[in-house]
């Protein structure tokens, strides 16, 4: 649970619903009235964790969910505070790949085998090798296109990314998470172009995808869908009743 202001009130909720419209896995995100020791704390955002329940709720078979260990990022940040410059080290390249539910994953023969396969794919992904054999390009293109619609890229930073290894397709899928939609805006400038001037350790994966012709083709096709009035109006219409009720509740509490 976290304060609704952390991720921009309803903005984060809205992009999660948009991800689901295009069958992109995303954490379940909603709002609840939180009570602690019988004391009402008010409205909080509730977000699910990365586990089997999340996958099955969105029509996926159980498989490992992976991330890059971000310990090095925060150690480097502390170093920069003390020394007035960032250390010249390859944090992204050297970061350890880890599974969620590590104990269960490594104890289960099938999940452990799948994790090792997924880890190898993620190494290839990080290196920019054979991307078309590693990623479900259709889903990644839609993932970036939805992000373009909302004008966000915080979740592209490598240590914010979460990926699912689909044991049916043997490919990696993106998981919509931590989009940080506080500064949401609508634009038509492409996400990949928007990120070209950012350092690799900041963003990471857009650099690995932007030169792949097949991905760019699929991304441009996905943009035609997500930036269309039809797609936007469909989302607005489908979720209007929820938006009204959630918006009223948040507005009453946070005075907007």
PDB file of N, CA, C and O in Angstrom, residues 31-91:
ATOM      1  N   UNK A  31      -7.704   1.101  -5.309  1.00  0.00           N
ATOM      2  CA  UNK A  31      -7.715   1.967  -4.138  1.00  0.00           C
ATOM      3  C   UNK A  31      -8.599   1.366  -3.051  1.00  0.00           C
ATOM      4  O   UNK A  31      -9.666   0.819  -3.337  1.00  0.00           O
ATOM      5  N   UNK A  32      -8.126   1.464  -1.814  1.00  0.00           N
ATOM      6  CA  UNK A  32      -8.857   0.904  -0.680  1.00  0.00           C
ATOM      7  C   UNK A  32      -8.825   1.885   0.490  1.00  0.00           C
ATOM      8  O   UNK A  32      -7.973   2.769   0.565  1.00  0.00           O
ATOM      9  N   UNK A  33      -9.770   1.687   1.392  1.00  0.00           N
ATOM     10  CA  UNK A  33      -9.741   2.409   2.661  1.00  0.00           C
ATOM     11  C   UNK A  33      -8.898   1.604   3.637  1.00  0.00           C
ATOM     12  O   UNK A  33      -9.208   0.455   3.927  1.00  0.00           O
ATOM     13  N   UNK A  34      -7.814   2.190   4.108  1.00  0.00           N
ATOM     14  CA  UNK A  34      -6.864   1.479   4.958  1.00  0.00           C
ATOM     15  C   UNK A  34      -7.140   1.758   6.438  1.00  0.00           C
ATOM     16  O   UNK A  34      -7.295   2.905   6.847  1.00  0.00           O
ATOM     17  N   UNK A  35      -7.180   0.676   7.198  1.00  0.00           N
ATOM     18  CA  UNK A  35      -7.361   0.783   8.639  1.00  0.00           C
ATOM     19  C   UNK A  35      -6.193   0.081   9.327  1.00  0.00           C
ATOM     20  O   UNK A  35      -5.875  -1.062   8.997  1.00  0.00           O
ATOM     21  N   UNK A  36      -5.543   0.766  10.267  1.00  0.00           N
ATOM     22  CA  UNK A  36      -4.408   0.214  11.009  1.00  0.00           C
ATOM     23  C   UNK A  36      -4.718   0.304  12.503  1.00  0.00           C
ATOM     24  O   UNK A  36      -4.937   1.394  13.032  1.00  0.00           O
ATOM     25  N   UNK A  37      -4.767  -0.872  13.137  1.00  0.00           N
ATOM     26  CA  UNK A  37      -5.104  -0.909  14.570  1.00  0.00           C
ATOM     27  C   UNK A  37      -6.406  -0.161  14.863  1.00  0.00           C
ATOM     28  O   UNK A  37      -6.499   0.633  15.795  1.00  0.00           O
ATOM     29  N   UNK A  38      -7.385  -0.434  13.982  1.00  0.00           N
ATOM     30  CA  UNK A  38      -8.726   0.137  14.103  1.00  0.00           C
ATOM     31  C   UNK A  38      -8.755   1.657  13.909  1.00  0.00           C
ATOM     32  O   UNK A  38      -9.754   2.314  14.214  1.00  0.00           O
ATOM     33  N   UNK A  39      -7.665   2.210  13.380  1.00  0.00           N
ATOM     34  CA  UNK A  39      -7.636   3.641  13.082  1.00  0.00           C
ATOM     35  C   UNK A  39      -7.689   3.829  11.574  1.00  0.00           C
ATOM     36  O   UNK A  39      -6.905   3.236  10.833  1.00  0.00           O
ATOM     37  N   UNK A  40      -8.623   4.642  11.114  1.00  0.00           N
ATOM     38  CA  UNK A  40      -8.800   4.871   9.685  1.00  0.00           C
ATOM     39  C   UNK A  40      -7.711   5.796   9.152  1.00  0.00           C
ATOM     40  O   UNK A  40      -7.605   6.948   9.572  1.00  0.00           O
ATOM     41  N   UNK A  41      -6.910   5.277   8.233  1.00  0.00           N
ATOM     42  CA  UNK A  41      -5.850   6.068   7.611  1.00  0.00           C
ATOM     43  C   UNK A  41      -6.300   6.728   6.309  1.00  0.00           C
ATOM     44  O   UNK A  41      -5.547   7.461   5.700  1.00  0.00           O
ATOM     45  N   UNK A  42      -7.508   6.415   5.875  1.00  0.00           N
ATOM     46  CA  UNK A  42      -8.012   7.020   4.648  1.00  0.00           C
ATOM     47  C   UNK A  42      -7.749   6.169   3.423  1.00  0.00           C
ATOM     48  O   UNK A  42      -7.479   4.972   3.510  1.00  0.00           O
ATOM     49  N   UNK A  43      -7.804   6.778   2.252  1.00  0.00           N
ATOM     50  CA  UNK A  43      -7.673   6.070   0.975  1.00  0.00           C
ATOM     51  C   UNK A  43      -6.212   5.850   0.619  1.00  0.00           C
ATOM     52  O   UNK A  43      -5.403   6.781   0.649  1.00  0.00           O
ATOM     53  N   UNK A  44      -5.874   4.599   0.284  1.00  0.00           N
ATOM     54  CA  UNK A  44      -4.521   4.245  -0.137  1.00  0.00           C
ATOM     55  C   UNK A  44      -4.579   3.455  -1.446  1.00  0.00           C
ATOM     56  O   UNK A  44      -5.586   2.817  -1.752  1.00  0.00           O
ATOM     57  N   UNK A  45      -3.484   3.528  -2.200  1.00  0.00           N
ATOM     58  CA  UNK A  45      -3.359   2.716  -3.409  1.00  0.00           C
ATOM     59  C   UNK A  45      -2.841   1.333  -3.015  1.00  0.00           C
ATOM     60  O   UNK A  45      -1.885   1.222  -2.251  1.00  0.00           O
ATOM     61  N   UNK A  46      -3.493   0.303  -3.529  1.00  0.00           N
ATOM     62  CA  UNK A  46      -3.119  -1.082  -3.246  1.00  0.00           C
ATOM     63  C   UNK A  46      -2.607  -1.726  -4.521  1.00  0.00           C
ATOM     64  O   UNK A  46      -3.293  -1.726  -5.543  1.00  0.00           O
ATOM     65  N   UNK A  47      -1.395  -2.277  -4.462  1.00  0.00           N
ATOM     66  CA  UNK A  47      -0.789  -2.887  -5.650  1.00  0.00           C
ATOM     67  C   UNK A  47      -0.351  -4.310  -5.330  1.00  0.00           C
ATOM     68  O   UNK A  47       0.234  -4.571  -4.273  1.00  0.00           O
ATOM     69  N   UNK A  48      -0.611  -5.226  -6.262  1.00  0.00           N
ATOM     70  CA  UNK A  48      -0.252  -6.625  -6.045  1.00  0.00           C
ATOM     71  C   UNK A  48       1.240  -6.845  -6.242  1.00  0.00           C
ATOM     72  O   UNK A  48       1.948  -6.008  -6.819  1.00  0.00           O
ATOM     73  N   UNK A  49       1.718  -7.999  -5.768  1.00  0.00           N
ATOM     74  CA  UNK A  49       3.129  -8.350  -5.899  1.00  0.00           C
ATOM     75  C   UNK A  49       3.299  -9.248  -7.121  1.00  0.00           C
ATOM     76  O   UNK A  49       2.345  -9.548  -7.850  1.00  0.00           O
ATOM     77  N   UNK A  50       4.536  -9.690  -7.355  1.00  0.00           N
ATOM     78  CA  UNK A  50       4.865 -10.493  -8.532  1.00  0.00           C
ATOM     79  C   UNK A  50       4.869 -11.964  -8.139  1.00  0.00           C
ATOM     80  O   UNK A  50       5.831 -12.461  -7.537  1.00  0.00           O
ATOM     81  N   UNK A  51       3.781 -12.640  -8.496  1.00  0.00           N
ATOM     82  CA  UNK A  51       3.655 -14.034  -8.090  1.00  0.00           C
ATOM     83  C   UNK A  51       2.741 -14.786  -9.054  1.00  0.00           C
ATOM     84  O   UNK A  51       2.261 -14.232 -10.054  1.00  0.00           O
ATOM     85  N   UNK A  52       2.495 -16.039  -8.728  1.00  0.00           N
ATOM     86  CA  UNK A  52       1.672 -16.917  -9.549  1.00  0.00           C
ATOM     87  C   UNK A  52       0.257 -16.381  -9.700  1.00  0.00           C
ATOM     88  O   UNK A  52      -0.349 -16.473 -10.782  1.00  0.00           O
ATOM     89  N   UNK A  53      -0.271 -15.806  -8.642  1.00  0.00           N
ATOM     90  CA  UNK A  53      -1.648 -15.279  -8.679  1.00  0.00           C
ATOM     91  C   UNK A  53      -1.762 -14.160  -9.703  1.00  0.00           C
ATOM     92  O   UNK A  53      -2.742 -14.085 -10.452  1.00  0.00           O
ATOM     93  N   UNK A  54      -0.771 -13.269  -9.746  1.00  0.00           N
ATOM     94  CA  UNK A  54      -0.772 -12.189 -10.729  1.00  0.00           C
ATOM     95  C   UNK A  54      -0.821 -12.755 -12.143  1.00  0.00           C
ATOM     96  O   UNK A  54      -1.621 -12.314 -12.978  1.00  0.00           O
ATOM     97  N   UNK A  55       0.019 -13.741 -12.425  1.00  0.00           N
ATOM     98  CA  UNK A  55       0.084 -14.307 -13.769  1.00  0.00           C
ATOM     99  C   UNK A  55      -1.222 -14.987 -14.155  1.00  0.00           C
ATOM    100  O   UNK A  55      -1.742 -14.782 -15.264  1.00  0.00           O
ATOM    101  N   UNK A  56      -1.749 -15.800 -13.262  1.00  0.00           N
ATOM    102  CA  UNK A  56      -2.974 -16.535 -13.574  1.00  0.00           C
ATOM    103  C   UNK A  56      -4.172 -15.612 -13.710  1.00  0.00           C
ATOM    104  O   UNK A  56      -5.099 -15.899 -14.479  1.00  0.00           O
ATOM    105  N   UNK A  57      -4.169 -14.495 -12.981  1.00  0.00           N
ATOM    106  CA  UNK A  57      -5.278 -13.541 -13.085  1.00  0.00           C
ATOM    107  C   UNK A  57      -5.327 -12.890 -14.461  1.00  0.00           C
ATOM    108  O   UNK A  57      -6.358 -12.317 -14.842  1.00  0.00           O
ATOM    109  N   UNK A  58      -4.211 -12.957 -15.206  1.00  0.00           N
ATOM    110  CA  UNK A  58      -4.164 -12.345 -16.527  1.00  0.00           C
ATOM    111  C   UNK A  58      -3.867 -13.373 -17.623  1.00  0.00           C
ATOM    112  O   UNK A  58      -3.272 -13.074 -18.652  1.00  0.00           O
ATOM    113  N   UNK A  59      -4.308 -14.610 -17.339  1.00  0.00           N
ATOM    114  CA  UNK A  59      -4.313 -15.632 -18.373  1.00  0.00           C
ATOM    115  C   UNK A  59      -2.967 -16.202 -18.747  1.00  0.00           C
ATOM    116  O   UNK A  59      -2.796 -16.744 -19.843  1.00  0.00           O
ATOM    117  N   UNK A  60      -1.987 -16.120 -17.828  1.00  0.00           N
ATOM    118  CA  UNK A  60      -0.676 -16.674 -18.121  1.00  0.00           C
ATOM    119  C   UNK A  60      -0.429 -17.911 -17.266  1.00  0.00           C
ATOM    120  O   UNK A  60      -0.894 -18.016 -16.135  1.00  0.00           O
ATOM    121  N   UNK A  61       0.343 -18.844 -17.814  1.00  0.00           N
ATOM    122  CA  UNK A  61       0.763 -20.013 -17.057  1.00  0.00           C
ATOM    123  C   UNK A  61       1.883 -19.606 -16.101  1.00  0.00           C
ATOM    124  O   UNK A  61       2.664 -18.682 -16.383  1.00  0.00           O
ATOM    125  N   UNK A  62       1.984 -20.288 -14.976  1.00  0.00           N
ATOM    126  CA  UNK A  62       3.032 -19.971 -14.019  1.00  0.00           C
ATOM    127  C   UNK A  62       4.409 -20.092 -14.674  1.00  0.00           C
ATOM    128  O   UNK A  62       4.714 -21.038 -15.381  1.00  0.00           O
ATOM    129  N   UNK A  63       5.233 -19.093 -14.416  1.00  0.00           N
ATOM    130  CA  UNK A  63       6.596 -19.060 -14.927  1.00  0.00           C
ATOM    131  C   UNK A  63       7.365 -18.015 -14.147  1.00  0.00           C
ATOM    132  O   UNK A  63       6.778 -17.206 -13.424  1.00  0.00           O
ATOM    133  N   UNK A  64       8.675 -17.999 -14.245  1.00  0.00           N
ATOM    134  CA  UNK A  64       9.463 -17.055 -13.453  1.00  0.00           C
ATOM    135  C   UNK A  64       9.288 -15.602 -13.889  1.00  0.00           C
ATOM    136  O   UNK A  64       9.154 -15.307 -15.072  1.00  0.00           O
ATOM    137  N   UNK A  65       9.287 -14.722 -12.889  1.00  0.00           N
ATOM    138  CA  UNK A  65       9.317 -13.283 -13.103  1.00  0.00           C
ATOM    139  C   UNK A  65      10.686 -12.807 -12.645  1.00  0.00           C
ATOM    140  O   UNK A  65      11.135 -13.142 -11.544  1.00  0.00           O
ATOM    141  N   UNK A  66      11.363 -12.026 -13.478  1.00  0.00           N
ATOM    142  CA  UNK A  66      12.749 -11.666 -13.225  1.00  0.00           C
ATOM    143  C   UNK A  66      12.930 -10.158 -13.094  1.00  0.00           C
ATOM    144  O   UNK A  66      12.126  -9.362 -13.603  1.00  0.00           O
ATOM    145  N   UNK A  67      14.029  -9.806 -12.454  1.00  0.00           N
ATOM    146  CA  UNK A  67      14.430  -8.406 -12.328  1.00  0.00           C
ATOM    147  C   UNK A  67      15.949  -8.352 -12.241  1.00  0.00           C
ATOM    148  O   UNK A  67      16.616  -9.363 -12.003  1.00  0.00           O
ATOM    149  N   UNK A  68      16.503  -7.148 -12.414  1.00  0.00           N
ATOM    150  CA  UNK A  68      17.914  -6.913 -12.174  1.00  0.00           C
ATOM    151  C   UNK A  68      18.092  -6.386 -10.753  1.00  0.00           C
ATOM    152  O   UNK A  68      17.376  -5.479 -10.326  1.00  0.00           O
ATOM    153  N   UNK A  69      19.036  -6.939 -10.039  1.00  0.00           N
ATOM    154  CA  UNK A  69      19.338  -6.450  -8.696  1.00  0.00           C
ATOM    155  C   UNK A  69      19.839  -5.008  -8.800  1.00  0.00           C
ATOM    156  O   UNK A  69      20.759  -4.717  -9.562  1.00  0.00           O
ATOM    157  N   UNK A  70      19.235  -4.120  -8.023  1.00  0.00           N
ATOM    158  CA  UNK A  70      19.551  -2.698  -8.143  1.00  0.00           C
ATOM    159  C   UNK A  70      20.446  -2.180  -7.022  1.00  0.00           C
ATOM    160  O   UNK A  70      20.621  -0.965  -6.860  1.00  0.00           O
ATOM    161  N   UNK A  71      21.029  -3.077  -6.246  1.00  0.00           N
ATOM    162  CA  UNK A  71      21.889  -2.657  -5.137  1.00  0.00           C
ATOM    163  C   UNK A  71      23.008  -1.727  -5.607  1.00  0.00           C
ATOM    164  O   UNK A  71      23.330  -0.724  -4.949  1.00  0.00           O
ATOM    165  N   UNK A  72      23.593  -2.056  -6.751  1.00  0.00           N
ATOM    166  CA  UNK A  72      24.694  -1.240  -7.257  1.00  0.00           C
ATOM    167  C   UNK A  72      24.292   0.186  -7.574  1.00  0.00           C
ATOM    168  O   UNK A  72      25.107   1.113  -7.464  1.00  0.00           O
ATOM    169  N   UNK A  73      23.035   0.378  -7.997  1.00  0.00           N
ATOM    170  CA  UNK A  73      22.548   1.719  -8.320  1.00  0.00           C
ATOM    171  C   UNK A  73      22.602   2.618  -7.092  1.00  0.00           C
ATOM    172  O   UNK A  73      23.102   3.745  -7.128  1.00  0.00           O
ATOM    173  N   UNK A  74      22.097   2.090  -5.974  1.00  0.00           N
ATOM    174  CA  UNK A  74      22.014   2.915  -4.772  1.00  0.00           C
ATOM    175  C   UNK A  74      23.389   3.098  -4.134  1.00  0.00           C
ATOM    176  O   UNK A  74      23.668   4.147  -3.551  1.00  0.00           O
ATOM    177  N   UNK A  75      24.266   2.114  -4.261  1.00  0.00           N
ATOM    178  CA  UNK A  75      25.631   2.283  -3.779  1.00  0.00           C
ATOM    179  C   UNK A  75      26.363   3.355  -4.592  1.00  0.00           C
ATOM    180  O   UNK A  75      27.108   4.174  -4.042  1.00  0.00           O
ATOM    181  N   UNK A  76      26.127   3.355  -5.911  1.00  0.00           N
ATOM    182  CA  UNK A  76      26.745   4.366  -6.767  1.00  0.00           C
ATOM    183  C   UNK A  76      26.186   5.756  -6.456  1.00  0.00           C
ATOM    184  O   UNK A  76      26.924   6.755  -6.488  1.00  0.00           O
ATOM    185  N   UNK A  77      24.885   5.835  -6.165  1.00  0.00           N
ATOM    186  CA  UNK A  77      24.286   7.122  -5.805  1.00  0.00           C
ATOM    187  C   UNK A  77      24.899   7.677  -4.525  1.00  0.00           C
ATOM    188  O   UNK A  77      25.196   8.870  -4.424  1.00  0.00           O
ATOM    189  N   UNK A  78      25.091   6.803  -3.538  1.00  0.00           N
ATOM    190  CA  UNK A  78      25.715   7.239  -2.282  1.00  0.00           C
ATOM    191  C   UNK A  78      27.149   7.711  -2.536  1.00  0.00           C
ATOM    192  O   UNK A  78      27.599   8.712  -1.965  1.00  0.00           O
ATOM    193  N   UNK A  79      27.846   6.993  -3.398  1.00  0.00           N
ATOM    194  CA  UNK A  79      29.222   7.386  -3.751  1.00  0.00           C
ATOM    195  C   UNK A  79      29.213   8.784  -4.382  1.00  0.00           C
ATOM    196  O   UNK A  79      30.070   9.622  -4.069  1.00  0.00           O
ATOM    197  N   UNK A  80      28.276   9.029  -5.274  1.00  0.00           N
ATOM    198  CA  UNK A  80      28.236  10.322  -5.969  1.00  0.00           C
ATOM    199  C   UNK A  80      27.933  11.467  -5.005  1.00  0.00           C
ATOM    200  O   UNK A  80      28.442  12.581  -5.179  1.00  0.00           O
ATOM    201  N   UNK A  81      27.116  11.199  -3.987  1.00  0.00           N
ATOM    202  CA  UNK A  81      26.820  12.236  -3.000  1.00  0.00           C
ATOM    203  C   UNK A  81      28.081  12.634  -2.228  1.00  0.00           C
ATOM    204  O   UNK A  81      28.291  13.808  -1.907  1.00  0.00           O
ATOM    205  N   UNK A  82      28.927  11.653  -1.936  1.00  0.00           N
ATOM    206  CA  UNK A  82      30.132  11.911  -1.137  1.00  0.00           C
ATOM    207  C   UNK A  82      31.299  12.435  -1.969  1.00  0.00           C
ATOM    208  O   UNK A  82      32.209  13.077  -1.433  1.00  0.00           O
ATOM    209  N   UNK A  83      31.290  12.146  -3.279  1.00  0.00           N
ATOM    210  CA  UNK A  83      32.453  12.464  -4.109  1.00  0.00           C
ATOM    211  C   UNK A  83      32.165  13.430  -5.255  1.00  0.00           C
ATOM    212  O   UNK A  83      33.056  13.728  -6.060  1.00  0.00           O
ATOM    213  N   UNK A  84      30.935  13.887  -5.352  1.00  0.00           N
ATOM    214  CA  UNK A  84      30.542  14.881  -6.364  1.00  0.00           C
ATOM    215  C   UNK A  84      30.702  14.398  -7.800  1.00  0.00           C
ATOM    216  O   UNK A  84      30.800  15.203  -8.726  1.00  0.00           O
ATOM    217  N   UNK A  85      30.792  13.104  -8.010  1.00  0.00           N
ATOM    218  CA  UNK A  85      30.768  12.566  -9.358  1.00  0.00           C
ATOM    219  C   UNK A  85      30.317  11.111  -9.289  1.00  0.00           C
ATOM    220  O   UNK A  85      30.440  10.456  -8.251  1.00  0.00           O
ATOM    221  N   UNK A  86      29.794  10.639 -10.410  1.00  0.00           N
ATOM    222  CA  UNK A  86      29.278   9.268 -10.468  1.00  0.00           C
ATOM    223  C   UNK A  86      30.418   8.323 -10.793  1.00  0.00           C
ATOM    224  O   UNK A  86      31.262   8.622 -11.648  1.00  0.00           O
ATOM    225  N   UNK A  87      30.504   7.150 -10.152  1.00  0.00           N
ATOM    226  CA  UNK A  87      31.606   6.221 -10.426  1.00  0.00           C
ATOM    227  C   UNK A  87      31.552   5.682 -11.848  1.00  0.00           C
ATOM    228  O   UNK A  87      30.474   5.425 -12.388  1.00  0.00           O
ATOM    229  N   UNK A  88      32.700   5.511 -12.457  1.00  0.00           N
ATOM    230  CA  UNK A  88      32.789   5.015 -13.826  1.00  0.00           C
ATOM    231  C   UNK A  88      32.796   3.491 -13.825  1.00  0.00           C
ATOM    232  O   UNK A  88      33.834   2.845 -14.037  1.00  0.00           O
ATOM    233  N   UNK A  89      31.635   2.911 -13.566  1.00  0.00           N
ATOM    234  CA  UNK A  89      31.509   1.452 -13.525  1.00  0.00           C
ATOM    235  C   UNK A  89      30.266   1.030 -14.298  1.00  0.00           C
ATOM    236  O   UNK A  89      29.314   1.796 -14.438  1.00  0.00           O
ATOM    237  N   UNK A  90      30.279  -0.199 -14.788  1.00  0.00           N
ATOM    238  CA  UNK A  90      29.175  -0.725 -15.598  1.00  0.00           C
ATOM    239  C   UNK A  90      28.131  -1.386 -14.686  1.00  0.00           C
ATOM    240  O   UNK A  90      28.086  -2.615 -14.559  1.00  0.00           O
ATOM    241  N   UNK A  91      27.308  -0.582 -14.068  1.00  0.00           N
ATOM    242  CA  UNK A  91      26.339  -1.109 -13.100  1.00  0.00           C
ATOM    243  C   UNK A  91      25.304  -1.984 -13.788  1.00  0.00           C
ATOM    244  O   UNK A  91      24.997  -3.086 -13.332  1.00  0.00           O
TER     245      UNK A  91
END
